[in-house]
Coordinates of N, CA and C in Angstrom, one line a residue:
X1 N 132.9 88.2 92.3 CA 131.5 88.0 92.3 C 130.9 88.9 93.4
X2 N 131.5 88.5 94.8 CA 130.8 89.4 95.4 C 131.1 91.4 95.5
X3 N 131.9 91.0 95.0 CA 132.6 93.1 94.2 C 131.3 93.2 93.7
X4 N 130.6 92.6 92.7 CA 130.0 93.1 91.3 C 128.5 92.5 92.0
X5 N 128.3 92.5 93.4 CA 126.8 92.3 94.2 C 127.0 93.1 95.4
X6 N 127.9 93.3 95.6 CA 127.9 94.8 96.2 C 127.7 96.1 95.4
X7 N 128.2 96.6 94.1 CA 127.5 97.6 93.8 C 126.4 97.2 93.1
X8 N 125.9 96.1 92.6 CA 124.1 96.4 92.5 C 123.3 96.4 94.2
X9 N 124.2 96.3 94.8 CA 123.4 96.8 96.3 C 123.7 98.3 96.3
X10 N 124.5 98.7 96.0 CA 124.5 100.0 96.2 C 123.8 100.8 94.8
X11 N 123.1 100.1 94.1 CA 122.8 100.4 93.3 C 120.7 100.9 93.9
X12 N 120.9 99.5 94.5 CA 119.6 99.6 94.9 C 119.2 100.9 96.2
X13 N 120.6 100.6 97.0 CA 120.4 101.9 98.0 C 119.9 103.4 96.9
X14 N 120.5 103.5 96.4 CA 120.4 104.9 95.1 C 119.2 105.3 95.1
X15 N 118.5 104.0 94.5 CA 117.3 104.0 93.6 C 116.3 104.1 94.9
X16 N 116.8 103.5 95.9 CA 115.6 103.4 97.1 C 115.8 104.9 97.6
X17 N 116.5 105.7 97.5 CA 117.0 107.3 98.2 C 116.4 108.0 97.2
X18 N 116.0 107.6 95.6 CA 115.8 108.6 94.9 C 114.4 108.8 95.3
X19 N 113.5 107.5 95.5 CA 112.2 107.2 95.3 C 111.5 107.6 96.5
X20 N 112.7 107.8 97.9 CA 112.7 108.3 99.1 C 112.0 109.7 98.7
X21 N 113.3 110.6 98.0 CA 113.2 112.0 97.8 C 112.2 112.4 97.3
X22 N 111.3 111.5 96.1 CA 110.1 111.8 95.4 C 109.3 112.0 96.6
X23 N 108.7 110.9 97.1 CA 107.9 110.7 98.4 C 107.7 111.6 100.0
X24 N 108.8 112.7 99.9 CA 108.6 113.4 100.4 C 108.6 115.1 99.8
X25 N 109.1 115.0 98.7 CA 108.8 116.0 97.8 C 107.1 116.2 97.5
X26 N 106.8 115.0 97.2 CA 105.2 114.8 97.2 C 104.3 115.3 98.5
X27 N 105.2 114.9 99.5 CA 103.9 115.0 100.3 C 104.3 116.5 100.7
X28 N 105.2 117.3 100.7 CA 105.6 118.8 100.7 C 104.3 119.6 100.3
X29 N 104.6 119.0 98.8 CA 103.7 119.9 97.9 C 102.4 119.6 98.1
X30 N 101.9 118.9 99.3 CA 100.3 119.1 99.6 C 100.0 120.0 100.5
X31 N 101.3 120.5 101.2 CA 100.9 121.9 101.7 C 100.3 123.4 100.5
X32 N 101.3 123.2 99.5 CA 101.5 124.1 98.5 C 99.5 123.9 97.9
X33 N 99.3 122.9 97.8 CA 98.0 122.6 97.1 C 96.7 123.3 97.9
X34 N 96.9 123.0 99.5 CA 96.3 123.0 99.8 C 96.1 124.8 100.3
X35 N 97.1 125.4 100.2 CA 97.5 126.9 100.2 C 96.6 127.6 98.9
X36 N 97.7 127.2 97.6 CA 97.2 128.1 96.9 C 96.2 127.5 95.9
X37 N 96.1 126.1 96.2 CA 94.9 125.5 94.7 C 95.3 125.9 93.5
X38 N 96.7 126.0 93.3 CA 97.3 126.1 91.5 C 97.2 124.7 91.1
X39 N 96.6 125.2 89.9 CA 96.3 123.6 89.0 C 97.5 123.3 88.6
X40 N 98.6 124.2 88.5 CA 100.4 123.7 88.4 C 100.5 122.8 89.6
X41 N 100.2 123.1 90.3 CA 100.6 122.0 91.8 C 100.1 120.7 91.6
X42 N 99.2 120.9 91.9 CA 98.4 119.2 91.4 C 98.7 118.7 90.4
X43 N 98.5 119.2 89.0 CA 99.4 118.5 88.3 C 100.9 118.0 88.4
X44 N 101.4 119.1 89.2 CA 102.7 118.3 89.4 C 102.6 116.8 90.4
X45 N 101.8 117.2 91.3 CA 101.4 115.8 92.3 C 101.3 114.8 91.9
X46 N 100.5 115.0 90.6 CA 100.4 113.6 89.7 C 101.6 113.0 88.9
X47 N 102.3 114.3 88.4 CA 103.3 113.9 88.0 C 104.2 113.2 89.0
X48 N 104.7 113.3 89.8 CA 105.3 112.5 90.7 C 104.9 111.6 90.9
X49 N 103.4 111.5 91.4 CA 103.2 110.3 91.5 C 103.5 109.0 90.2
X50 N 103.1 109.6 89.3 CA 103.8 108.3 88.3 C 105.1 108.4 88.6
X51 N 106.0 109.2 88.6 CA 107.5 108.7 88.8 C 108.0 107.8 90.1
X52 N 106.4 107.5 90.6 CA 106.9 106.8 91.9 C 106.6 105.6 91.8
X53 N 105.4 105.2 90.8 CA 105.2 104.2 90.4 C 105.9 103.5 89.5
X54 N 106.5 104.4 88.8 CA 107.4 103.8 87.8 C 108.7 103.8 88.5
X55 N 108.7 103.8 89.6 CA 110.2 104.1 90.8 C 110.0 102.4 91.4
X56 N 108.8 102.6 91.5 CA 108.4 100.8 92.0 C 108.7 99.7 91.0
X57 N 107.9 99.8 90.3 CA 108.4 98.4 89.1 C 109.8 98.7 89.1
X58 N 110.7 99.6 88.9 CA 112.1 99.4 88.1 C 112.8 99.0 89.6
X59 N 112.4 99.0 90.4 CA 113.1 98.3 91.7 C 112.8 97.4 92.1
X60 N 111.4 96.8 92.2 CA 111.3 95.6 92.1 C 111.3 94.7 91.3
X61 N 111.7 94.6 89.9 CA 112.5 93.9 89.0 C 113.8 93.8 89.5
X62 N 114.6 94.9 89.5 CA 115.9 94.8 89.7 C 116.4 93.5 91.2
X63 N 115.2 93.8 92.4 CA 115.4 93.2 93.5 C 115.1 91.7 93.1
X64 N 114.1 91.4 92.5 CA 114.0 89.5 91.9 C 115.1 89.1 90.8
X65 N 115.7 90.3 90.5 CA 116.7 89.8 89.5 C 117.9 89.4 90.6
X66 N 118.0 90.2 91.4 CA 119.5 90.0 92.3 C 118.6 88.6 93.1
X67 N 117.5 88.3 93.7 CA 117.2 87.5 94.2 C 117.5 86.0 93.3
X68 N 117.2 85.9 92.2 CA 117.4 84.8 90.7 C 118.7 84.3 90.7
X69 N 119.6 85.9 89.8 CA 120.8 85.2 89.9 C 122.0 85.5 91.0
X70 N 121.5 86.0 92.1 CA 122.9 86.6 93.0 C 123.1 85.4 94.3
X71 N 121.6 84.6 94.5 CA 121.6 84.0 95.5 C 122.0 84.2 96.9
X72 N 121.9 85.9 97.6 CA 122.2 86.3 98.7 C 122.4 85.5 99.5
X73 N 123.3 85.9 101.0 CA 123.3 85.2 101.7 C 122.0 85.9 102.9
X74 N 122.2 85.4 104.3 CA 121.0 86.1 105.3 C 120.4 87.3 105.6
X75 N 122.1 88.1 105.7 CA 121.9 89.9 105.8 C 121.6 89.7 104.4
X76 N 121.8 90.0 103.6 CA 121.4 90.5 101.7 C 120.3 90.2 101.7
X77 N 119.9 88.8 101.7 CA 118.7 88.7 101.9 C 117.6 89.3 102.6
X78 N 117.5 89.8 103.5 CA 116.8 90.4 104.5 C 116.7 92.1 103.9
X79 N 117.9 92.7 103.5 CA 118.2 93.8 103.0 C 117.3 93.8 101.7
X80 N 117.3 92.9 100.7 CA 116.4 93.0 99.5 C 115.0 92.7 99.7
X81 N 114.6 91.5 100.4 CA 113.5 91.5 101.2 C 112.7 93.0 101.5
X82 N 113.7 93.2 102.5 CA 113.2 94.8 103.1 C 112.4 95.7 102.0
X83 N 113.7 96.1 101.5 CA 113.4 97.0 99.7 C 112.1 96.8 99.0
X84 N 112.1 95.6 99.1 CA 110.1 95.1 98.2 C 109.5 95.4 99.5
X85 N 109.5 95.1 100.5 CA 108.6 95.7 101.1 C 108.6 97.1 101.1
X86 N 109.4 97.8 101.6 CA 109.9 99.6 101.6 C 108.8 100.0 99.9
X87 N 109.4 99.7 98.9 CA 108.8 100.4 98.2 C 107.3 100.2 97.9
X88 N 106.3 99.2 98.5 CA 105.4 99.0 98.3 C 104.4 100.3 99.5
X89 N 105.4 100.3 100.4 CA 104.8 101.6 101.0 C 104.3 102.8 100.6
X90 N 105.9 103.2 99.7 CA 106.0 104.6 99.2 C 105.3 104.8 98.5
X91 N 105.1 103.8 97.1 CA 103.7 103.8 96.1 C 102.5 104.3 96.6
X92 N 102.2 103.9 98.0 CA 100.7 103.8 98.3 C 101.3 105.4 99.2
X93 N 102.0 106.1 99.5 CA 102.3 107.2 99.7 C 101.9 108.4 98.3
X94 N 102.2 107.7 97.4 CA 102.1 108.3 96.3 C 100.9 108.9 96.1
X95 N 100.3 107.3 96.0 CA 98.8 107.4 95.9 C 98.5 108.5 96.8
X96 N 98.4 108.5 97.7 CA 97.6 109.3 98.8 C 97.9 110.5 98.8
X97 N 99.0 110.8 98.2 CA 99.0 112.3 98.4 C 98.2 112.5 97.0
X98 N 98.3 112.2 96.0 CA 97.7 112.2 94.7 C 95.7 112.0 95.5
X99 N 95.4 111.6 96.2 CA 94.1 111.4 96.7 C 93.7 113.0 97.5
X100 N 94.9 113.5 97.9 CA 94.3 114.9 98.3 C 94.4 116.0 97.7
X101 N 95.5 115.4 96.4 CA 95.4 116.6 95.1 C 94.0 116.4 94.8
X102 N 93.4 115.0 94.4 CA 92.0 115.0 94.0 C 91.0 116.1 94.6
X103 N 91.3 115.6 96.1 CA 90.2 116.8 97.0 C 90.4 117.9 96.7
X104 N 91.7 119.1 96.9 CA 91.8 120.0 97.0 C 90.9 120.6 95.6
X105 N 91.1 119.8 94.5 CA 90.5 120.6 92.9 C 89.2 120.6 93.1
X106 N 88.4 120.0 94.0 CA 86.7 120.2 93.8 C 86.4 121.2 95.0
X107 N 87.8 121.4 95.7 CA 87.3 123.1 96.6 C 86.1 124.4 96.0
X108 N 86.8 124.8 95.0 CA 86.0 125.5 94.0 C 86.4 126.4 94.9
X109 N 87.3 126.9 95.3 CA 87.6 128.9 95.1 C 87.4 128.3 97.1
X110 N 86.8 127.6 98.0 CA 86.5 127.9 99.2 C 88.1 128.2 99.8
X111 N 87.7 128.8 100.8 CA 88.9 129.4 101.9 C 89.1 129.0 103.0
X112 N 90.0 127.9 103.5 CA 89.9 127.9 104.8 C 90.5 129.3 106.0
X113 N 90.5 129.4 106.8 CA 91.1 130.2 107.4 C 92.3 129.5 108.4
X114 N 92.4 128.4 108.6 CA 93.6 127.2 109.1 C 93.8 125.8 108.8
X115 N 94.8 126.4 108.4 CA 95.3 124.9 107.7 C 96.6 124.5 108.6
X116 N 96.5 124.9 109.7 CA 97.9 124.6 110.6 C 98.2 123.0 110.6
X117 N 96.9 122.5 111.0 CA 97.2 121.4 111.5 C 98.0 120.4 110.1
X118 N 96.9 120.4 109.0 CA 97.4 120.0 107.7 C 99.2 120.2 107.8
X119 N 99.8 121.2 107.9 CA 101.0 121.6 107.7 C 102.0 121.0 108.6
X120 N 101.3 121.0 110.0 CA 102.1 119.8 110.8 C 102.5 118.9 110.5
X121 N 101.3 117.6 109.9 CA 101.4 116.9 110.0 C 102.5 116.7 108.5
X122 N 102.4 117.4 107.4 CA 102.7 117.3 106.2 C 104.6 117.1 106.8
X123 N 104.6 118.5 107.4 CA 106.3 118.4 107.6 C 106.6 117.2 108.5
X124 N 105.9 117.1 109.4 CA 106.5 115.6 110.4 C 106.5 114.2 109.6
X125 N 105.3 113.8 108.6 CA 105.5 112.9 107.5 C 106.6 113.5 106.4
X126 N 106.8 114.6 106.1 CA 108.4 114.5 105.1 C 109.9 114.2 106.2
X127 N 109.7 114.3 107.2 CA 110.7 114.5 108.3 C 111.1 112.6 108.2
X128 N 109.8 111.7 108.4 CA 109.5 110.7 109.2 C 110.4 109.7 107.7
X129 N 109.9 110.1 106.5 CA 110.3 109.9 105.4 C 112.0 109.5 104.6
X130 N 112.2 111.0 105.0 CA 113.7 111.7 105.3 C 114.6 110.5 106.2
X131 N 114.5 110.2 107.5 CA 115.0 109.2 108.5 C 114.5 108.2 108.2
X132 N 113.6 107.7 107.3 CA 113.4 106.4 107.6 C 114.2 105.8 105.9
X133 N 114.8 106.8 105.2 CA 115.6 106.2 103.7 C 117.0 106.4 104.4
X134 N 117.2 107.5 105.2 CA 118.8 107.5 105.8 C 118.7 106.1 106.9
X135 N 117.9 105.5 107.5 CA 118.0 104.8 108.5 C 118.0 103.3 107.6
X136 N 117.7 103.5 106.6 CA 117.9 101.8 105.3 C 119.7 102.4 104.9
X137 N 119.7 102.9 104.6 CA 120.9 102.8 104.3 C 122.4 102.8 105.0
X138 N 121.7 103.6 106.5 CA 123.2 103.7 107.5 C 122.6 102.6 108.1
X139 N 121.6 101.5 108.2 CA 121.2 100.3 108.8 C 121.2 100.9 110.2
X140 N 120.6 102.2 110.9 CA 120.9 102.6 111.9 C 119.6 102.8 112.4
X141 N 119.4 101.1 113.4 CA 118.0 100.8 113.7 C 117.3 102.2 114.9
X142 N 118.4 103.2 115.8 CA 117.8 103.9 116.4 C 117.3 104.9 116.3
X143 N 117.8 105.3 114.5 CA 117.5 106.1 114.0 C 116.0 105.9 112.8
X144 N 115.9 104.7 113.1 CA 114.2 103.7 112.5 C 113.4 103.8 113.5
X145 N 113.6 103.8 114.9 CA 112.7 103.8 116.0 C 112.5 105.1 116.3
X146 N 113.3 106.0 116.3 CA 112.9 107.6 116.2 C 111.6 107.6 115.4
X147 N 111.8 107.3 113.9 CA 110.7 107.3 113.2 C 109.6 107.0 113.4
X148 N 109.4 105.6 113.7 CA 108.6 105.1 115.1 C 107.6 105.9 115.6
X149 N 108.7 106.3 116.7 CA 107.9 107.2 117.5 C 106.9 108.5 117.4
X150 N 108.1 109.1 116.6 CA 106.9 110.3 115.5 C 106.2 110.0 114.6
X151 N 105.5 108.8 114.6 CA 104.1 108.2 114.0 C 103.1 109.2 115.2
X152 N 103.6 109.0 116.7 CA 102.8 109.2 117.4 C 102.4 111.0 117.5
X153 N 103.1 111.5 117.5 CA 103.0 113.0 117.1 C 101.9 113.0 115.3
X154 N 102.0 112.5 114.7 CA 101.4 112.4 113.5 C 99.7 112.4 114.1
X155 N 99.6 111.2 114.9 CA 98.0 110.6 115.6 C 97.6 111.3 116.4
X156 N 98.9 112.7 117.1 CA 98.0 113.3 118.0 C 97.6 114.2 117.1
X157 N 97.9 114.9 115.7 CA 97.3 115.9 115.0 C 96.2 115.7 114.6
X158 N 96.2 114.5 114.2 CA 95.0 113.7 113.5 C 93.8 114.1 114.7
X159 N 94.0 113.6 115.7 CA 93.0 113.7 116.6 C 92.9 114.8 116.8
X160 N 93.5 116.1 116.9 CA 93.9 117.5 117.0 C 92.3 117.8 116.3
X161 N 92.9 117.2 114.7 CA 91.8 118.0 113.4 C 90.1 117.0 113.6
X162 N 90.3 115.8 113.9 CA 89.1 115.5 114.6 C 88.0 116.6 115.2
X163 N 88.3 116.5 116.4 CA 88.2 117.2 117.7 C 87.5 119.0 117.3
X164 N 88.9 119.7 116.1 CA 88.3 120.9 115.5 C 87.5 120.4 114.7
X165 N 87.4 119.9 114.2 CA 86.2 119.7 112.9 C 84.8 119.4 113.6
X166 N 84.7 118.4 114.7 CA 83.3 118.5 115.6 C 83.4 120.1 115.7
X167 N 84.1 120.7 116.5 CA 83.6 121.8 117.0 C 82.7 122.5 116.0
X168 N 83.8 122.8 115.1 CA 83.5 123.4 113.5 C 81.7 123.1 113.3
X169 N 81.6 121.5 112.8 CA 80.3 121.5 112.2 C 79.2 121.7 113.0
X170 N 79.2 121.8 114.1 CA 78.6 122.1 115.4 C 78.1 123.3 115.4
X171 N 79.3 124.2 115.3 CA 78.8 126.0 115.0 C 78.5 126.1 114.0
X172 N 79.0 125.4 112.9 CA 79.2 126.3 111.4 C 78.3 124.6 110.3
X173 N 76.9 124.4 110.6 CA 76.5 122.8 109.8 C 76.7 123.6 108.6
X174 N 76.8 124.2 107.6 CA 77.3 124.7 106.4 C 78.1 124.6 106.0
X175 N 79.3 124.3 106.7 CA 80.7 123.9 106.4 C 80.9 122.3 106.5
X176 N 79.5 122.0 106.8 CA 80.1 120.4 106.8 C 80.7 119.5 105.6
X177 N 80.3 119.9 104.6 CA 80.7 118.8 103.6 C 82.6 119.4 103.5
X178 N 82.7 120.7 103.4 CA 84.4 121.1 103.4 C 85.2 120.3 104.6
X179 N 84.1 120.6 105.8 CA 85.3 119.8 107.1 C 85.4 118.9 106.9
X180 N 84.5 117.8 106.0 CA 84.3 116.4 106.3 C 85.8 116.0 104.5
X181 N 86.0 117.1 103.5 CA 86.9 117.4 102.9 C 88.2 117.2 104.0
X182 N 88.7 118.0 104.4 CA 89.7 118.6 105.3 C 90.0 117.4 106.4
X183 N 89.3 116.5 107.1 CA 89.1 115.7 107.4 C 89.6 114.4 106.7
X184 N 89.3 114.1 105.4 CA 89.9 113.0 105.3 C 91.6 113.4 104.5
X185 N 91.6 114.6 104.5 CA 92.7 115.0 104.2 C 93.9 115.0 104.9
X186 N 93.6 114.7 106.2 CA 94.6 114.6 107.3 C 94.4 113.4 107.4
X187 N 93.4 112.3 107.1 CA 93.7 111.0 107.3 C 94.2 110.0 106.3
X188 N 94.3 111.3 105.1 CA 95.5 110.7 104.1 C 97.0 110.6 104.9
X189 N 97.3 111.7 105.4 CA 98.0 112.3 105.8 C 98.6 111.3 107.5
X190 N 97.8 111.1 107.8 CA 97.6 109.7 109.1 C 98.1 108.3 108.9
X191 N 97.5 108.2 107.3 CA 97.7 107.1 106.7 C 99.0 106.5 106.1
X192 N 100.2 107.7 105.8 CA 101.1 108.2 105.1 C 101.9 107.7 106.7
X193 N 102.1 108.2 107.4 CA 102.6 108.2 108.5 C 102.8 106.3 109.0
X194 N 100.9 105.8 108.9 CA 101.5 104.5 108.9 C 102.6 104.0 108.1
X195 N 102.3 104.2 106.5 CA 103.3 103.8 105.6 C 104.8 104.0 106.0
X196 N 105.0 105.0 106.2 CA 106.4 105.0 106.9 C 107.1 104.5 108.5
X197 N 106.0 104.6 109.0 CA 106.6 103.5 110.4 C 106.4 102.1 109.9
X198 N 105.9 101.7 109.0 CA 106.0 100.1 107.9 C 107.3 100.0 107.5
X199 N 108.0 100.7 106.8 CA 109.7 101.4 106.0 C 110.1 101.2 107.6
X200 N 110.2 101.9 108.2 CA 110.9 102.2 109.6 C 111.2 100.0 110.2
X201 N 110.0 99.8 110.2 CA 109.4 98.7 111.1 C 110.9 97.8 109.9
X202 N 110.5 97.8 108.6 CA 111.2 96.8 107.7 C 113.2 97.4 108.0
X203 N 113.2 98.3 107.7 CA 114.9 99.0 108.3 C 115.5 98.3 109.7
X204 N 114.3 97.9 110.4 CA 114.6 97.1 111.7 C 115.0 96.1 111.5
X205 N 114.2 95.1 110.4 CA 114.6 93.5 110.3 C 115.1 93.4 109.6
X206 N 115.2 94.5 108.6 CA 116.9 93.9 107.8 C 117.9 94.4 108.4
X207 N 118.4 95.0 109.3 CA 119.1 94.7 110.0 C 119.4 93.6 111.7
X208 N 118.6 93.4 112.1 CA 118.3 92.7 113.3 C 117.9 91.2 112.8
X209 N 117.0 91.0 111.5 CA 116.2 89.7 111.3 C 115.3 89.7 112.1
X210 N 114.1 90.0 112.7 CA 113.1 90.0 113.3 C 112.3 91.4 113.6
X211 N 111.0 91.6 113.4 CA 110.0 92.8 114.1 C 110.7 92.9 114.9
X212 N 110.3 94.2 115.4 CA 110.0 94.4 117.2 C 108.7 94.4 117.8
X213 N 108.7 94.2 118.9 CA 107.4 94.5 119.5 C 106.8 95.8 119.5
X214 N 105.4 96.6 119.1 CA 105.1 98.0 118.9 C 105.1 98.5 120.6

């Protein structure tokens, strides 16, 4: 019995690594969108995005099924616990990058001339992503607090694109409605970051049984 509940846990590790890889594949390709505005790109954003939705239900079924009939003991429990929480993040990860494919398509042809900060932030949230599905599966909580911590590099960019964007609308009030675009495009992107120090936070207590203190 417990042979045959060990690999539907490792069954779930899989499915949690594949929906990982979506999730930062996605948020990759909001550099790519925000670069070249190919209506191939965005479409694909969306596409993923349903594969991540449809990545959610098929795991959280599977996780109330092992909860029904496998009756875990404390660690298992906490480990599947985790999982429904973990994937409820990535979903709304999905969403959000899918929320800046939205923005980018009503650009209409505009040019920014920097999109650095966008790009920062994009790679430190696929990075944050990346360690926080290796850190569920090697249960390797100091490799969850790393993650953690580069939430905070995420918040200094954010505030980074703040800060330019005043300047911006200040010299340039013509550009306001694009900054105020570009703007919430990094607070998708801000937002995303939470979501994964939430994954990180849950990697903690299924292994330990308890939060930590922030």
């Amino acid at each position: 019995m417990r042979i045959r509940f060990d690999e539907q846990l490792e069954h779930l590790n899989v499915e949690l690594v594949e929906m990982g890889i979506l999730c930062e594949e996605v948020i990759m390709l909001t550099t790519k969108i925000v670069d070249e505005r190919e209506e191939s790109f965005i479409n694909l954003v969306q596409k993923i995005g349903s594969k991540i939705d449809h990545k959610e239900r098929n795991i959280e079924s599977f996780c109330l099924k092992l909860l029904l009939q496998q009756q875990p003991v404390a660690r298992d429990l906490r480990h599947i616990s985790a999982a429904l929480k973990m994937i409820t993040d990535m979903e709304r990860i999905g969403d959000q990058a899918e929320d800046i494919a939205e923005i980018v398509e009503t650009w209409n042809g505009y040019n920014w001339d920097d999109l650095d900060i966008i790009h920062d932030m994009a790679k430190c949230t696929a990075k944050m992503i990346k360690n926080s599905i290796e850190s569920y599966i090697d249960s390797d909580i100091e490799l969850a607090r790393s993650v953690i911590q580069m939430d905070d590099k995420v918040d200094a960019l954010f505030n980074d694109m703040k800060y330019m964007l005043i300047e911006k609308i200040t010299n340039n009030p013509e550009q306001r409605e694009h900054s105020i675009d570009l703007l919430m495009m990094a607070k998708y992107l801000e937002r995303i970051g939470d979501h994964i120090t939430n994954i990180a936070d849950w990697v903690i207590f299924a292994v330990v049984g308890e939060h930590e203190e922030a």
